[in-house]
CSV table of C-alpha atoms in Angstrom, one decimal:
chain,number,residue,atom,x,y,z
S,1,UNK,CA,28.9,21.2,106.3
S,2,UNK,CA,28.8,18.1,108.5
S,3,UNK,CA,30.4,20.1,111.4
S,4,UNK,CA,27.6,22.8,111.0
S,5,UNK,CA,24.8,20.2,111.1
S,6,UNK,CA,26.3,18.7,114.3
S,7,UNK,CA,26.5,22.1,115.9
S,8,UNK,CA,22.9,22.9,114.9
S,9,UNK,CA,21.7,19.6,116.4
S,10,UNK,CA,23.5,20.4,119.7
S,11,UNK,CA,21.8,23.8,119.9
S,12,UNK,CA,18.4,22.3,119.1
S,13,UNK,CA,18.6,19.7,121.9
S,14,UNK,CA,17.3,21.6,124.8
S,15,UNK,CA,15.8,18.7,126.7
S,16,UNK,CA,16.4,14.9,127.0
S,17,UNK,CA,14.7,12.9,124.3
S,18,UNK,CA,12.6,10.0,125.6
S,19,UNK,CA,10.1,7.8,123.7
S,20,UNK,CA,6.5,8.8,124.3
S,21,UNK,CA,4.5,6.6,126.5
S,22,UNK,CA,0.9,5.7,125.5
S,23,UNK,CA,-0.5,7.9,128.3
S,24,UNK,CA,1.3,11.1,127.2
S,25,UNK,CA,-0.9,12.7,124.6
S,26,UNK,CA,0.4,16.3,124.7
S,27,UNK,CA,0.7,18.0,121.4
S,28,UNK,CA,4.4,18.5,120.7
S,29,UNK,CA,7.5,17.5,118.9
S,30,UNK,CA,8.9,14.8,121.1
S,31,UNK,CA,12.3,14.2,119.3
S,32,UNK,CA,14.4,17.4,119.7
S,33,UNK,CA,15.4,17.4,116.0
S,34,UNK,CA,11.7,18.1,115.1
S,35,UNK,CA,10.5,21.7,115.1
S,36,UNK,CA,7.7,24.1,114.1
S,37,UNK,CA,4.7,21.9,114.6
S,38,UNK,CA,1.4,23.4,113.4
S,39,UNK,CA,-2.1,21.9,113.4
S,40,UNK,CA,-4.7,23.9,111.6
S,41,UNK,CA,-8.1,23.7,109.9
S,42,UNK,CA,-7.3,23.8,106.2
S,43,UNK,CA,-7.9,27.4,104.9
S,44,UNK,CA,-8.1,29.1,108.3
S,45,UNK,CA,-5.3,29.0,110.8
S,46,UNK,CA,-7.4,31.0,113.3
S,47,UNK,CA,-10.2,28.4,113.4
S,48,UNK,CA,-10.1,25.6,116.0
S,49,UNK,CA,-8.5,22.5,114.4
S,50,UNK,CA,-11.9,20.7,114.1
S,51,UNK,CA,-13.6,19.4,111.0
S,52,UNK,CA,-17.2,18.5,110.4
S,53,UNK,CA,-17.6,14.7,109.8
S,54,UNK,CA,-20.6,15.4,107.6
S,55,UNK,CA,-18.5,17.5,105.2
S,56,UNK,CA,-16.1,15.3,103.2
S,57,UNK,CA,-14.2,18.4,101.9
S,58,UNK,CA,-12.9,19.6,105.2
S,59,UNK,CA,-9.4,18.8,106.2
S,60,UNK,CA,-6.8,19.2,109.0
S,61,UNK,CA,-3.3,20.1,107.9
S,62,UNK,CA,-0.3,19.1,110.2
S,63,UNK,CA,3.1,20.3,109.3
S,64,UNK,CA,6.6,20.1,110.9
S,65,UNK,CA,10.3,20.2,110.2
S,66,UNK,CA,13.2,17.9,111.0
S,67,UNK,CA,16.6,19.5,111.2
S,68,UNK,CA,18.4,17.0,109.0
S,69,UNK,CA,20.1,16.6,105.6
S,70,UNK,CA,18.0,13.6,104.4
S,71,UNK,CA,14.3,12.8,104.8
S,72,UNK,CA,13.1,9.9,106.9
S,73,UNK,CA,10.5,7.3,105.9
S,74,UNK,CA,7.8,8.4,108.3
S,75,UNK,CA,4.4,6.9,109.1
S,76,UNK,CA,1.5,8.0,111.3
S,77,UNK,CA,-1.5,6.5,113.1
S,78,UNK,CA,-4.6,7.8,114.9
S,79,UNK,CA,-5.8,7.2,118.4
S,80,UNK,CA,-9.4,8.1,119.5
S,81,UNK,CA,-9.3,10.0,122.8
S,82,UNK,CA,-11.8,11.0,125.4
S,83,UNK,CA,-12.6,14.6,126.4
S,84,UNK,CA,-9.4,14.6,128.6
S,85,UNK,CA,-7.3,13.3,125.7
S,86,UNK,CA,-6.8,9.9,127.3
S,87,UNK,CA,-6.8,7.0,124.8
S,88,UNK,CA,-10.1,5.1,125.0
S,89,UNK,CA,-8.7,1.7,123.8
S,90,UNK,CA,-11.0,1.4,120.8
S,91,UNK,CA,-10.4,-1.1,118.1
S,92,UNK,CA,-9.4,0.7,114.8
S,93,UNK,CA,-12.5,-0.4,113.0
S,94,UNK,CA,-14.7,1.4,115.6
S,95,UNK,CA,-13.5,4.8,114.4
S,96,UNK,CA,-11.9,4.2,111.0
S,97,UNK,CA,-13.1,2.8,107.6
S,98,UNK,CA,-9.5,2.0,106.7
S,99,UNK,CA,-6.2,0.7,107.9
S,100,UNK,CA,-4.8,2.8,110.8
S,101,UNK,CA,-1.5,3.7,109.2
S,102,UNK,CA,-0.5,6.3,106.7
S,103,UNK,CA,2.8,7.3,105.1
S,104,UNK,CA,4.2,10.8,105.1
S,105,UNK,CA,4.8,11.2,101.4
S,106,UNK,CA,4.6,15.0,101.3
S,107,UNK,CA,8.1,16.3,102.1
S,108,UNK,CA,10.5,19.0,100.8
S,109,UNK,CA,14.1,19.9,101.5
S,110,UNK,CA,15.0,23.4,102.7
S,111,UNK,CA,16.4,25.7,100.0
S,112,UNK,CA,19.4,28.0,100.5
S,113,UNK,CA,19.1,28.0,104.3
S,114,UNK,CA,21.9,28.1,106.9
S,115,UNK,CA,20.1,25.4,108.9
S,116,UNK,CA,19.2,22.5,106.7
S,117,UNK,CA,15.9,20.8,107.4
S,118,UNK,CA,13.2,18.7,105.8
S,119,UNK,CA,9.6,20.0,105.8
S,120,UNK,CA,6.8,17.5,106.2
S,121,UNK,CA,3.0,17.9,105.8
S,122,UNK,CA,0.1,15.6,106.5
S,123,UNK,CA,-3.5,16.2,105.5
S,124,UNK,CA,-6.3,14.1,107.1
S,125,UNK,CA,-8.7,12.6,106.3
S,126,UNK,CA,-7.3,11.3,103.0
S,127,UNK,CA,-7.6,8.3,100.7
S,128,UNK,CA,-5.7,6.1,103.2
S,129,UNK,CA,-7.2,7.4,106.5
S,130,UNK,CA,-11.0,7.6,106.6
S,131,UNK,CA,-12.6,8.7,109.9
S,132,UNK,CA,-16.1,7.4,110.8
S,133,UNK,CA,-16.7,8.8,114.3
S,134,UNK,CA,-16.6,12.2,115.9
S,135,UNK,CA,-14.3,12.8,118.9
S,136,UNK,CA,-10.8,13.8,119.8
S,137,UNK,CA,-8.0,12.4,117.7
S,138,UNK,CA,-4.3,12.1,118.4
S,139,UNK,CA,-2.0,11.7,115.4
S,140,UNK,CA,1.3,10.1,116.2
S,141,UNK,CA,4.3,10.2,113.8
S,142,UNK,CA,7.0,7.6,113.9
S,143,UNK,CA,9.9,6.3,111.9
S,144,UNK,CA,8.8,3.2,109.9
S,145,UNK,CA,11.8,1.3,111.3
S,146,UNK,CA,10.6,1.8,114.9
S,147,UNK,CA,6.8,2.3,115.3
S,148,UNK,CA,7.1,2.4,119.1
S,149,UNK,CA,9.4,5.5,119.1
S,150,UNK,CA,7.0,8.4,118.7
S,151,UNK,CA,8.6,11.6,117.1
S,152,UNK,CA,5.6,14.0,116.9
S,153,UNK,CA,2.1,14.2,118.4
S,154,UNK,CA,-0.7,16.3,117.0
S,155,UNK,CA,-4.3,16.9,118.3
S,156,UNK,CA,-7.4,17.6,116.3
S,157,UNK,CA,-11.1,17.2,116.6
S,158,UNK,CA,-13.9,15.7,114.4
S,159,UNK,CA,-17.4,16.8,115.3
S,160,UNK,CA,-20.9,16.1,114.0
S,161,UNK,CA,-22.1,19.5,115.2
S,162,UNK,CA,-25.4,17.9,116.4
S,163,UNK,CA,-25.4,20.3,119.3
S,164,UNK,CA,-25.6,24.1,118.8
S,165,UNK,CA,-23.5,26.1,121.2
S,166,UNK,CA,-23.8,29.8,122.0
S,167,UNK,CA,-21.5,31.6,124.3
S,168,UNK,CA,-20.5,35.1,125.6
S,169,UNK,CA,-17.6,36.5,127.5
S,170,UNK,CA,-18.0,39.3,130.0
S,171,UNK,CA,-15.8,41.3,132.3
S,172,UNK,CA,-18.7,41.6,134.8
S,173,UNK,CA,-18.1,38.5,136.7
S,174,UNK,CA,-19.3,36.9,140.0
S,175,UNK,CA,-16.0,37.8,141.5
S,176,UNK,CA,-15.5,41.4,140.3
S,177,UNK,CA,-16.8,43.9,137.7
S,178,UNK,CA,-14.4,45.3,135.2
S,179,UNK,CA,-11.6,44.1,137.4
S,180,UNK,CA,-9.1,41.2,136.9
S,181,UNK,CA,-11.4,38.5,135.5
S,182,UNK,CA,-13.6,37.4,132.6
S,183,UNK,CA,-16.6,35.0,132.8
S,184,UNK,CA,-18.1,32.7,130.2
S,185,UNK,CA,-21.8,32.0,130.0
S,186,UNK,CA,-22.9,29.4,127.5
S,187,UNK,CA,-26.0,27.4,126.3
S,188,UNK,CA,-26.1,24.1,124.5
S,189,UNK,CA,-29.2,23.3,122.4
S,190,UNK,CA,-29.6,19.5,122.4
S,191,UNK,CA,-32.8,19.2,120.3
S,192,UNK,CA,-31.0,17.2,117.6
S,193,UNK,CA,-28.9,15.2,120.1
S,194,UNK,CA,-31.3,13.1,122.0
S,195,UNK,CA,-29.7,13.4,125.5
S,196,UNK,CA,-31.3,11.2,128.1
S,197,UNK,CA,-29.3,12.3,131.1
S,198,UNK,CA,-27.8,15.8,130.7
S,199,UNK,CA,-26.3,15.7,134.2
S,200,UNK,CA,-24.2,12.6,133.4
S,201,UNK,CA,-24.0,12.3,129.6
S,202,UNK,CA,-22.7,15.7,128.6
S,203,UNK,CA,-19.2,17.2,129.3
S,204,UNK,CA,-18.0,20.6,128.3
S,205,UNK,CA,-14.4,21.8,128.1
S,206,UNK,CA,-13.5,25.5,127.9
S,207,UNK,CA,-10.0,26.7,127.0
S,208,UNK,CA,-8.5,30.2,127.0
S,209,UNK,CA,-6.1,31.0,124.1
S,210,UNK,CA,-5.3,27.4,123.5
S,211,UNK,CA,-3.8,26.9,127.0
S,212,UNK,CA,-4.3,23.4,128.6
S,213,UNK,CA,-3.1,24.2,132.1
S,214,UNK,CA,-6.1,26.4,133.1
S,215,UNK,CA,-8.9,24.8,131.0
S,216,UNK,CA,-12.3,24.3,132.7
S,217,UNK,CA,-14.3,21.1,132.6
S,218,UNK,CA,-18.1,21.1,133.3
S,219,UNK,CA,-20.0,17.9,134.0
S,220,UNK,CA,-23.5,19.3,134.8
S,221,UNK,CA,-25.5,22.3,133.7
S,222,UNK,CA,-26.6,25.0,136.1
S,223,UNK,CA,-30.2,24.6,134.9
S,224,UNK,CA,-32.3,23.1,132.0
S,225,UNK,CA,-34.9,24.9,130.0
S,226,UNK,CA,-36.5,22.4,127.6
S,227,UNK,CA,-33.8,21.3,125.2
S,228,UNK,CA,-31.5,24.0,126.4
S,229,UNK,CA,-28.6,23.2,128.8
S,230,UNK,CA,-27.6,26.5,130.5
S,231,UNK,CA,-24.2,27.1,132.1
S,232,UNK,CA,-23.9,30.4,133.9
S,233,UNK,CA,-22.8,31.9,137.2
S,234,UNK,CA,-20.3,29.0,137.5
S,235,UNK,CA,-17.1,29.8,139.2
S,236,UNK,CA,-15.2,27.3,137.0
S,237,UNK,CA,-16.1,29.6,134.1
S,238,UNK,CA,-14.3,32.6,135.6
S,239,UNK,CA,-10.8,33.1,134.2
S,240,UNK,CA,-8.0,35.5,135.1
S,241,UNK,CA,-8.1,38.0,132.3
S,242,UNK,CA,-4.4,38.1,131.7
S,243,UNK,CA,-2.9,40.6,129.3
S,244,UNK,CA,-2.4,40.9,125.5
S,245,UNK,CA,0.3,38.6,124.3
S,246,UNK,CA,3.7,40.0,123.7
S,247,UNK,CA,5.0,39.6,120.1
S,248,UNK,CA,8.1,39.7,118.0
S,249,UNK,CA,8.9,39.3,114.3
S,250,UNK,CA,11.9,37.5,112.9
S,251,UNK,CA,10.7,37.3,109.3
S,252,UNK,CA,13.9,38.9,108.1
S,253,UNK,CA,17.6,38.0,108.7
S,254,UNK,CA,18.7,41.3,107.3
S,255,UNK,CA,17.0,43.7,109.7
S,256,UNK,CA,15.3,43.4,113.1
S,257,UNK,CA,11.6,43.3,113.1
S,258,UNK,CA,9.0,44.2,115.8
S,259,UNK,CA,10.4,43.3,119.3
S,260,UNK,CA,13.9,42.5,118.0
S,261,UNK,CA,16.9,44.5,119.2
S,262,UNK,CA,19.4,43.2,116.7
S,263,UNK,CA,20.3,40.1,114.6
S,264,UNK,CA,23.8,38.7,114.5
S,265,UNK,CA,25.2,36.9,111.5
S,266,UNK,CA,28.7,36.1,112.7
S,267,UNK,CA,28.0,32.7,114.2
S,268,UNK,CA,27.1,29.3,112.6
S,269,UNK,CA,23.4,30.2,113.0
S,270,UNK,CA,21.5,33.5,112.9
S,271,UNK,CA,20.9,34.9,116.4
S,272,UNK,CA,18.1,37.3,117.3
S,273,UNK,CA,18.2,39.2,120.5
S,274,UNK,CA,14.8,40.4,121.6
S,275,UNK,CA,14.4,43.6,123.5
S,276,UNK,CA,14.6,43.1,127.2
S,277,UNK,CA,11.1,42.4,128.7
S,278,UNK,CA,9.9,43.7,132.0
S,279,UNK,CA,6.8,42.8,134.1
S,280,UNK,CA,3.5,44.5,133.1
S,281,UNK,CA,1.5,43.7,136.2
S,282,UNK,CA,1.7,47.3,137.4
S,283,UNK,CA,1.4,49.1,134.1
S,284,UNK,CA,-1.8,50.4,132.4
S,285,UNK,CA,-3.6,48.2,129.8
S,286,UNK,CA,-2.5,48.7,126.2
S,287,UNK,CA,-4.5,47.2,123.4
S,288,UNK,CA,-2.6,45.2,120.8
S,289,UNK,CA,-4.1,42.9,118.2
S,290,UNK,CA,-2.4,39.6,118.6
S,291,UNK,CA,-2.7,35.9,117.5
S,292,UNK,CA,-3.7,34.7,120.9
S,293,UNK,CA,-0.5,32.7,121.4
S,294,UNK,CA,-0.1,31.4,117.8
S,295,UNK,CA,2.8,31.8,115.5
S,296,UNK,CA,2.9,32.3,111.7
S,297,UNK,CA,5.9,31.0,109.7
S,298,UNK,CA,6.8,33.6,107.1
S,299,UNK,CA,9.9,35.2,105.6
S,300,UNK,CA,10.6,38.4,103.7
S,301,UNK,CA,13.7,36.7,102.3
S,302,UNK,CA,11.8,34.1,100.3
S,303,UNK,CA,8.4,33.5,98.7
S,304,UNK,CA,8.4,29.9,99.8
S,305,UNK,CA,8.5,30.2,103.7
S,306,UNK,CA,7.8,26.4,104.3
S,307,UNK,CA,11.2,25.6,102.8
S,308,UNK,CA,13.0,28.9,102.4
S,309,UNK,CA,12.6,30.3,105.9
S,310,UNK,CA,15.7,29.8,108.1
S,311,UNK,CA,16.0,28.9,111.7
S,312,UNK,CA,17.1,31.6,114.2
S,313,UNK,CA,18.4,31.2,117.7
S,314,UNK,CA,16.1,33.6,119.5
S,315,UNK,CA,17.1,35.0,122.9
S,316,UNK,CA,14.6,36.0,125.6
S,317,UNK,CA,15.4,38.2,128.5
S,318,UNK,CA,13.0,39.2,131.4
S,319,UNK,CA,14.4,41.8,133.8
S,320,UNK,CA,13.0,41.3,137.3
S,321,UNK,CA,14.1,40.0,140.7
S,322,UNK,CA,13.9,36.2,141.3
S,323,UNK,CA,10.4,35.2,142.1
S,324,UNK,CA,10.6,32.9,145.1
S,325,UNK,CA,8.5,29.8,145.0
S,326,UNK,CA,7.8,30.1,141.3
S,327,UNK,CA,9.2,28.9,138.0
S,328,UNK,CA,8.8,31.2,135.0
S,329,UNK,CA,7.9,29.7,131.6
S,330,UNK,CA,7.5,31.1,128.1
S,331,UNK,CA,3.9,30.3,127.0
S,332,UNK,CA,2.6,30.1,123.5
S,333,UNK,CA,2.5,27.7,120.6
S,334,UNK,CA,6.2,28.4,120.1
S,335,UNK,CA,6.8,26.2,123.2
S,336,UNK,CA,3.8,23.8,122.6
S,337,UNK,CA,2.4,25.2,125.8
S,338,UNK,CA,4.7,23.0,127.8
S,339,UNK,CA,6.1,23.6,131.2
S,340,UNK,CA,9.4,21.9,130.6
S,341,UNK,CA,13.2,22.5,130.4
S,342,UNK,CA,13.1,24.2,127.0
S,343,UNK,CA,10.5,26.8,128.0
S,344,UNK,CA,11.7,27.4,131.5
S,345,UNK,CA,13.4,30.8,132.1
S,346,UNK,CA,16.8,30.5,133.9
S,347,UNK,CA,17.7,33.2,136.3
S,348,UNK,CA,21.1,34.9,135.7
S,349,UNK,CA,22.3,36.5,139.0
S,350,UNK,CA,25.0,38.4,137.2
S,351,UNK,CA,22.6,40.2,134.9
S,352,UNK,CA,19.6,40.2,137.2
S,353,UNK,CA,17.4,38.7,134.5
S,354,UNK,CA,15.6,35.5,133.6
S,355,UNK,CA,17.0,34.2,130.3
S,356,UNK,CA,16.2,31.5,127.7
S,357,UNK,CA,17.0,30.8,124.0
S,358,UNK,CA,14.8,29.0,121.5
S,359,UNK,CA,15.7,27.9,118.0
S,360,UNK,CA,12.7,29.2,115.9
S,361,UNK,CA,11.8,29.3,112.3
S,362,UNK,CA,11.4,32.7,110.7
S,363,UNK,CA,8.0,34.2,111.3
S,364,UNK,CA,5.7,36.3,113.6
S,365,UNK,CA,5.3,35.0,117.2
S,366,UNK,CA,3.2,35.6,120.2
S,367,UNK,CA,4.3,34.7,123.7
S,368,UNK,CA,3.7,35.5,127.4
S,369,UNK,CA,5.4,34.7,130.7
S,370,UNK,CA,3.6,32.5,133.1
S,371,UNK,CA,4.6,32.1,136.8
S,372,UNK,CA,4.0,28.5,137.9
S,373,UNK,CA,4.0,27.7,141.6
S,374,UNK,CA,6.4,24.9,142.5
S,375,UNK,CA,3.6,22.6,143.8
S,376,UNK,CA,1.2,23.2,140.8
S,377,UNK,CA,1.0,22.8,137.0
S,378,UNK,CA,-1.2,25.9,136.5
S,379,UNK,CA,0.3,29.1,135.3
S,380,UNK,CA,-0.5,32.5,136.7
S,381,UNK,CA,-0.6,35.7,134.6
S,382,UNK,CA,-1.0,38.1,137.5
S,383,UNK,CA,2.6,37.9,138.7
S,384,UNK,CA,4.3,39.1,135.5
S,385,UNK,CA,1.8,40.0,132.8
S,386,UNK,CA,-1.0,41.3,135.0
S,387,UNK,CA,-4.7,40.7,134.7
S,388,UNK,CA,-6.7,43.3,132.7
S,389,UNK,CA,-10.4,42.9,132.1
S,390,UNK,CA,-10.1,44.6,128.7
S,391,UNK,CA,-7.8,41.8,127.3
S,392,UNK,CA,-9.0,40.2,124.1
S,393,UNK,CA,-8.9,36.5,125.0
S,394,UNK,CA,-10.1,33.7,122.7
S,395,UNK,CA,-12.2,31.1,124.4
S,396,UNK,CA,-13.0,27.7,122.7
S,397,UNK,CA,-15.9,25.6,123.9
S,398,UNK,CA,-16.1,21.9,123.1
S,399,UNK,CA,-19.2,19.8,123.9
S,400,UNK,CA,-18.9,16.0,124.4
S,401,UNK,CA,-21.7,13.4,124.5
S,402,UNK,CA,-21.3,10.0,126.0
S,403,UNK,CA,-24.7,8.2,126.4
S,404,UNK,CA,-24.9,5.2,128.7
S,405,UNK,CA,-23.5,2.1,127.1
S,406,UNK,CA,-21.2,4.1,124.7
S,407,UNK,CA,-17.5,3.3,124.6
S,408,UNK,CA,-16.3,6.7,123.7
S,409,UNK,CA,-16.9,10.5,123.9
S,410,UNK,CA,-18.5,12.0,120.9
S,411,UNK,CA,-17.5,15.6,120.0
S,412,UNK,CA,-20.9,17.1,119.2
S,413,UNK,CA,-20.4,20.9,119.3
S,414,UNK,CA,-17.6,23.4,119.0
S,415,UNK,CA,-17.6,27.2,119.1
S,416,UNK,CA,-15.3,30.1,119.9
S,417,UNK,CA,-15.9,33.5,121.5
S,418,UNK,CA,-13.6,36.5,121.9
S,419,UNK,CA,-13.7,38.7,124.9
S,420,UNK,CA,-13.1,42.5,124.9
S,421,UNK,CA,-14.5,42.9,121.4
């Protein structure tokens, strides 16, 4: 068994592990033995991970696994961040009515799985962590023996919803009409907010399908009508439409699910070979209801997927000639939206394909391929997936208020809108 665990650990380590610096606030598992990080609004995995500070019953649930035989004594702390997820340097008492440290007491061992792991869950706020201010929050998990060595980072929001946000998404944009783009128009009602300088005190961040590489930040409205801040005909609110996410299902180790060619059992871990993908940029649009890049842990082999679902080494193949000047990455929550070694597709000249393998927990997954120019950190859908105006994209709008003299950005409004519906 020890030999098996060592082998699993070697497979899981797909990038060097380095302690997280204070300026790195990306949501991700930092230590390679940690996997399957999810951050969700309790009771609705499709809602933005944001709770209302005025409702004491709302919670954020953060869960993850460590590939290990024994549990660790883990702790966590919170950092208040600005609209760009940079730590604001606040004293703990400025945003908490408690000590800024909690213990991860909720853990369970995997049951009857080939890959042994420990499943952890954190629910905030709780009796130990009481949040008093709205804003962006970064939760960092660490081993109690080494608080400076961060293992997992999770992002969530706390809002007072003092600003009402309405938004719409249209394929009739200032660039094209029913072409390759979608445009967002939005209005912020500030009547309960008391904004003195809307051109400097309000900031808006718009994300598409949870991606952080192409989010838009607005620092001033196009126009003002009474208490209404209006943002329309703004080029920053025009997004490439992309295409519906690809998907696959590895909920069973006994038979291949959607998108899976076959599953092998004759190695120390289960292996799932996905059907070979090809570019879709020259094909017709085909509607498919997806999870907008999310994944859902589930297993047909157990009724307790948190601890009964196994880990499967999943093999991705993209058949296409090498794309000069670009790196190809797998995008979605399955890679934490990172452009890094573990999500980068490697070109195999012998097979004429891009290839990569990820150790994933059983479940249903969404993904897409992004082409990232060598000199940029913004992915392009046009090169591989194509841009189709009919695509059902999920846009999330967050509104921040920072009046003069304030030390932090307050999250005052959040809403989501879906295009193509």
